mmCIF file of C-alpha atoms in Angstrom:
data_model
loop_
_atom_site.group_PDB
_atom_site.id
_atom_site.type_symbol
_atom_site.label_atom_id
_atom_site.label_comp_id
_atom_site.label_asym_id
_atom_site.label_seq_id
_atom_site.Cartn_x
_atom_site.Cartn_y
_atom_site.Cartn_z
ATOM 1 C CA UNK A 1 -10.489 8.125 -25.450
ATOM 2 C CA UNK A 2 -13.946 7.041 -26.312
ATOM 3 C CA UNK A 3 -14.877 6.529 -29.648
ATOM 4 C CA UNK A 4 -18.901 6.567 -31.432
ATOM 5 C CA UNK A 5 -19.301 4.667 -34.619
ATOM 6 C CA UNK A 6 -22.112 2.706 -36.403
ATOM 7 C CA UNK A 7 -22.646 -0.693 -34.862
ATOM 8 C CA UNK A 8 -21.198 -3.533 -36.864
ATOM 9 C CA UNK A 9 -22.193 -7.170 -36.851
ATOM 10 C CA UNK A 10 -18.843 -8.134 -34.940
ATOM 11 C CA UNK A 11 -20.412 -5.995 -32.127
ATOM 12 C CA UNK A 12 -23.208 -8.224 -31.736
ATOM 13 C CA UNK A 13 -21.505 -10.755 -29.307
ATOM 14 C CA UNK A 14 -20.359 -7.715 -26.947
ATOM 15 C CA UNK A 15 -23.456 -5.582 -27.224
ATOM 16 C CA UNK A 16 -25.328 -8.660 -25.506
ATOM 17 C CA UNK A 17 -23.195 -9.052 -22.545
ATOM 18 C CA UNK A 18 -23.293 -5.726 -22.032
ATOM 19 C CA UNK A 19 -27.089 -5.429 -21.874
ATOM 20 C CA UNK A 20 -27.606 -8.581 -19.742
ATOM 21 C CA UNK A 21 -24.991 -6.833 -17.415
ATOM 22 C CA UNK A 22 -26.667 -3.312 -17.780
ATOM 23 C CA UNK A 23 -30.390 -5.023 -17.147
ATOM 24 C CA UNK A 24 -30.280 -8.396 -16.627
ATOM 25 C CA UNK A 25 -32.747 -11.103 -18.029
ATOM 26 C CA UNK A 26 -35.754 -9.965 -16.590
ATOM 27 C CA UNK A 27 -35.767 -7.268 -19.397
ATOM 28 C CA UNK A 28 -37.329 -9.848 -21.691
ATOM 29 C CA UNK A 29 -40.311 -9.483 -19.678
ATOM 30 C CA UNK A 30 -40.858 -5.801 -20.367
ATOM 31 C CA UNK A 31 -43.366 -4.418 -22.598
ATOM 32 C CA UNK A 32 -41.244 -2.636 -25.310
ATOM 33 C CA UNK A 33 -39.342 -5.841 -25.388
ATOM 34 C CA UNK A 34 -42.496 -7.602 -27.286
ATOM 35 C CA UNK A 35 -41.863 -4.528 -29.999
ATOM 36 C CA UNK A 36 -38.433 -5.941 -30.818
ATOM 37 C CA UNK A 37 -39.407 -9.168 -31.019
ATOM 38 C CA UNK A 38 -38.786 -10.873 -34.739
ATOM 39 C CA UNK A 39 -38.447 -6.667 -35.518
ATOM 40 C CA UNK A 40 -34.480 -6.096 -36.264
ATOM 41 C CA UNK A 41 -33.524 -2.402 -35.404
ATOM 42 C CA UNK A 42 -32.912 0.475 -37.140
ATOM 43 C CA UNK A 43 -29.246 -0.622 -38.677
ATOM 44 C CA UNK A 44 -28.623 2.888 -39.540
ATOM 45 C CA UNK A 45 -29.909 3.897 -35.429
ATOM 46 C CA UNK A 46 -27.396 1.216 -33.779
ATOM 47 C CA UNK A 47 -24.068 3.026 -32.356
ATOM 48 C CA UNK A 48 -21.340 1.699 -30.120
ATOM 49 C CA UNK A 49 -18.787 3.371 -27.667
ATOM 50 C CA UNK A 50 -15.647 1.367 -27.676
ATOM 51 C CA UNK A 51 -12.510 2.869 -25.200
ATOM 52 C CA UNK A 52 -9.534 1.072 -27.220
ATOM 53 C CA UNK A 53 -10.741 -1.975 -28.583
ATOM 54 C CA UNK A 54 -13.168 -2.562 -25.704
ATOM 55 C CA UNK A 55 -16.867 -1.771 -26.312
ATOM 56 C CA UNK A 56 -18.137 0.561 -23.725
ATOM 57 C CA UNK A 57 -21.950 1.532 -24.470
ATOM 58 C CA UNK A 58 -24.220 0.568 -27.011
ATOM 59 C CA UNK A 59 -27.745 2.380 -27.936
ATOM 60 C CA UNK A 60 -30.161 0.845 -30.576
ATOM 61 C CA UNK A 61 -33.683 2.204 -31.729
ATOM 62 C CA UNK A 62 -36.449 0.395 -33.186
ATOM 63 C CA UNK A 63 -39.058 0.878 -35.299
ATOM 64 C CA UNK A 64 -42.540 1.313 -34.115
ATOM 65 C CA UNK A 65 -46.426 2.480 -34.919
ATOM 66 C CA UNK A 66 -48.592 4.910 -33.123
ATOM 67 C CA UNK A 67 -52.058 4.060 -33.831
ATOM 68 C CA UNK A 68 -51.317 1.693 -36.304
ATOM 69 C CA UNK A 69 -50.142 4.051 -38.878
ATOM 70 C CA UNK A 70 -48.191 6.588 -37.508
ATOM 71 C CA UNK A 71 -44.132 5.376 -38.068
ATOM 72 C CA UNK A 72 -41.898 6.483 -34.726
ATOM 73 C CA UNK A 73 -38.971 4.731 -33.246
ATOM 74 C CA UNK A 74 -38.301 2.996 -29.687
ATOM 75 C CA UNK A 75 -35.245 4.058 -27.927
ATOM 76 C CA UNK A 76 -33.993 1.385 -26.008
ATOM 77 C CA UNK A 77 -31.758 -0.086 -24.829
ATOM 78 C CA UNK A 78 -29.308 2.390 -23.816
ATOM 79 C CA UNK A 79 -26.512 0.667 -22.110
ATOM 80 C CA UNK A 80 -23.185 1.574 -20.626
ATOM 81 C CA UNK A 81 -20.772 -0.299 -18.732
ATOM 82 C CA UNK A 82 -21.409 -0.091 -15.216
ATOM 83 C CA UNK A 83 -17.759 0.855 -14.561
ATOM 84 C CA UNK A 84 -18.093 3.705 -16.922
ATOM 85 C CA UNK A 85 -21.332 5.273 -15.953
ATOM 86 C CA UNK A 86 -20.642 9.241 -15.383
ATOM 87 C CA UNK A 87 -18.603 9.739 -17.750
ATOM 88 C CA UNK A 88 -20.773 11.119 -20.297
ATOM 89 C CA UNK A 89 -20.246 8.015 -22.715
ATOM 90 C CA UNK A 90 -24.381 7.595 -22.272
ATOM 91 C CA UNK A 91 -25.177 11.344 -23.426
ATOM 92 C CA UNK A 92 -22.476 11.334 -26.127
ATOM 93 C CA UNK A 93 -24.481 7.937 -27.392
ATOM 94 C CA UNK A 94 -27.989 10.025 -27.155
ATOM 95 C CA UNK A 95 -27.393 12.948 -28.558
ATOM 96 C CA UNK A 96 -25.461 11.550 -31.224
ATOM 97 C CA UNK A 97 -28.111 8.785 -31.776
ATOM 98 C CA UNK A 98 -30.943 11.729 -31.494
ATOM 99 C CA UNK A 99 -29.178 14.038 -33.837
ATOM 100 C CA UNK A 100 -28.703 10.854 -36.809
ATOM 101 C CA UNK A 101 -32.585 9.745 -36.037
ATOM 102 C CA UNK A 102 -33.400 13.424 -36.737
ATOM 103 C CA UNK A 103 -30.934 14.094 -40.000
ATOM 104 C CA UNK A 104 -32.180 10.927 -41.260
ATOM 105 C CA UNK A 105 -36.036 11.768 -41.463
ATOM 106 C CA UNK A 106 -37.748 10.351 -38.286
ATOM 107 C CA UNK A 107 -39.796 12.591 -36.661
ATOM 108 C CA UNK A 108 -41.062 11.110 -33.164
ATOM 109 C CA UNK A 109 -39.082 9.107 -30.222
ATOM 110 C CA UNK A 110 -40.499 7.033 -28.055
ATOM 111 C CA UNK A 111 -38.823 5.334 -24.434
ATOM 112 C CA UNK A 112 -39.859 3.564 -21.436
ATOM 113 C CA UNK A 113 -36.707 5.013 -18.632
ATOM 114 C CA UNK A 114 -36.180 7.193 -15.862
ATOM 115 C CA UNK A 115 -37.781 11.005 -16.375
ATOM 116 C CA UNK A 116 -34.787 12.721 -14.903
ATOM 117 C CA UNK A 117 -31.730 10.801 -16.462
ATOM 118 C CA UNK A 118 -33.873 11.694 -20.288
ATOM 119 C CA UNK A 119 -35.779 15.099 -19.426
ATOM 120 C CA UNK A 120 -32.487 16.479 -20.805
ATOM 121 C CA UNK A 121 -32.775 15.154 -23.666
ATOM 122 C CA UNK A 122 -35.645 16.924 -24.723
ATOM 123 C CA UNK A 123 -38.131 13.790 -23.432
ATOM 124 C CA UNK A 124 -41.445 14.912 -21.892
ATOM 125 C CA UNK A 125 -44.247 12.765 -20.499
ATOM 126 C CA UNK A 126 -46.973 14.500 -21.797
ATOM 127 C CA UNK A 127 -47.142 13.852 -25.376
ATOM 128 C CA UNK A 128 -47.955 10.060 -24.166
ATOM 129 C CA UNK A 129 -50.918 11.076 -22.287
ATOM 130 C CA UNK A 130 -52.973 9.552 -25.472
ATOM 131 C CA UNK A 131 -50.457 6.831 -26.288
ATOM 132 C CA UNK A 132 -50.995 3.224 -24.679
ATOM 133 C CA UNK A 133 -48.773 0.062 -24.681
ATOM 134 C CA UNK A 134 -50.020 -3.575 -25.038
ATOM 135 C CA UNK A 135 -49.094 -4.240 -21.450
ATOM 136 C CA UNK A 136 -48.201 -2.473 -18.277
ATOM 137 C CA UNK A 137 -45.944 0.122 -17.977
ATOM 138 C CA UNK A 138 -45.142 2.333 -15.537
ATOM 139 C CA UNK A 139 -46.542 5.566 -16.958
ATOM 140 C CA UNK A 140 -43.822 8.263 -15.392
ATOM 141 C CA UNK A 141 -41.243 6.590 -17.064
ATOM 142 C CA UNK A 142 -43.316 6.581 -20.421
ATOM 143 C CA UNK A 143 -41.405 9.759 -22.573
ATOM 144 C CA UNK A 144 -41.653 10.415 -25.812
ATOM 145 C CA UNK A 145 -39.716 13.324 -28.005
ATOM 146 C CA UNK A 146 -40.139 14.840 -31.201
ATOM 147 C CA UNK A 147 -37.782 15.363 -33.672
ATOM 148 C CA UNK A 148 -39.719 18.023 -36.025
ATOM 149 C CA UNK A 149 -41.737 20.824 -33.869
ATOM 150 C CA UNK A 150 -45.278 19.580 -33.682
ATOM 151 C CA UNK A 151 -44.908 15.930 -34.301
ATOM 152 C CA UNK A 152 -45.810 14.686 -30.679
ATOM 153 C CA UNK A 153 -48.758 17.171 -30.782
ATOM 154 C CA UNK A 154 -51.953 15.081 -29.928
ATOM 155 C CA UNK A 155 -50.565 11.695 -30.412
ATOM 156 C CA UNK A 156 -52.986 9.339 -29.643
ATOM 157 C CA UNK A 157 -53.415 5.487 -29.601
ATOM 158 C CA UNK A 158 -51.697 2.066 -28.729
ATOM 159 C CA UNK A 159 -48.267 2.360 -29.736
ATOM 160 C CA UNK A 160 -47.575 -1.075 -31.850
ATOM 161 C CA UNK A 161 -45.260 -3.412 -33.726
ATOM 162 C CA UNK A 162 -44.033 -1.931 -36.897
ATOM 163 C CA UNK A 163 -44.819 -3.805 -39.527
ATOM 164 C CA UNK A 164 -43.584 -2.698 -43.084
ATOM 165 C CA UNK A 165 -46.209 -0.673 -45.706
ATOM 166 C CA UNK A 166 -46.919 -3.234 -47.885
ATOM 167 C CA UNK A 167 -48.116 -5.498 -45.053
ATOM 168 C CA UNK A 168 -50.190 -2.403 -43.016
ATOM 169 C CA UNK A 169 -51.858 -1.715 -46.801
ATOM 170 C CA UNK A 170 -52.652 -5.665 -46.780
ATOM 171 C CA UNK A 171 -54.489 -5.592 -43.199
ATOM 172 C CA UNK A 172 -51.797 -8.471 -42.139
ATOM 173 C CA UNK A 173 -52.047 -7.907 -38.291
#
């Protein structure tokens, strides 16, 4: 029996290993990794799987800007234990994760993954036809999804580091 709940700072520790065994360390060298860099995520966005006591999946989101202004969130990582891939303990993570991001107020999603694993989740490629990243990504796998009709509708600019308001009304870069 799988379980979904809130991450909680105990999960830290776990979460971790289960990443570097999802991904690996090269997955500090990605692009969307610079976003989460000195950025904590979304505490109310962070869910676990556990199976018993043992965590099985984990799924974060972080917060982001589109053009310097516009406020989305960066879905990533989504892991799962290798073991228990197939089993639906990914999809019950995103559409549970999708469905809090979108009762809590967010309105836009943004990933860098594999078209056909999140095409079912509503994720398109188009709406990032306008959107760039500070770096390279591979631009099939760049997806984005809105959570209120109309608010991936020509999107355009370099998606960015969120900063908080006070901070973006200052100019601080």
């Amino acid at each position: 029996m799988t379980t979904l709940m809130q991450e909680r700072p105990e999960d830290g520790p776990a979460i971790e290993a289960l990443i570097d065994t999802a991904f690996g360390p090269e997955r500090f060298s990605k692009t969307v990794y610079k976003f989460r860099d000195g950025v904590p995520p979304v505490p109310e966005l962070c869910f676990v799987a556990y199976d018993h006591s043992k965590l099985v999946g984990s799924l974060r989101f972080w917060p982001i800007l589109i053009g310097g202004h516009i406020e989305a969130i960066l879905l990533g990582p989504l892991a799962v234990d290798p073991r228990r891939r197939a089993e639906g303990i990914g999809a019950a993570l995103m559409w549970h994760g999708l469905a809090e991001a979108q009762r809590k107020g967010h309105r836009i999603v943004i990933l860098v993954g594999d078209f056909d694993y999140y095409v079912k989740f509503g994720f398109r490629r188009e709406p990032c036809d306008r959107l760039d990243l500070p770096g390279w990504v591979d631009r099939k796998r760049f997806l984005a999804r809105a959570l209120v009709p109309g608010a991936v509708d020509n999107l355009s600019g370099m998606i960015g580091k969120w900063l908080p308001a006070e901070e973006r009304a200052r100019g601080v870069a």
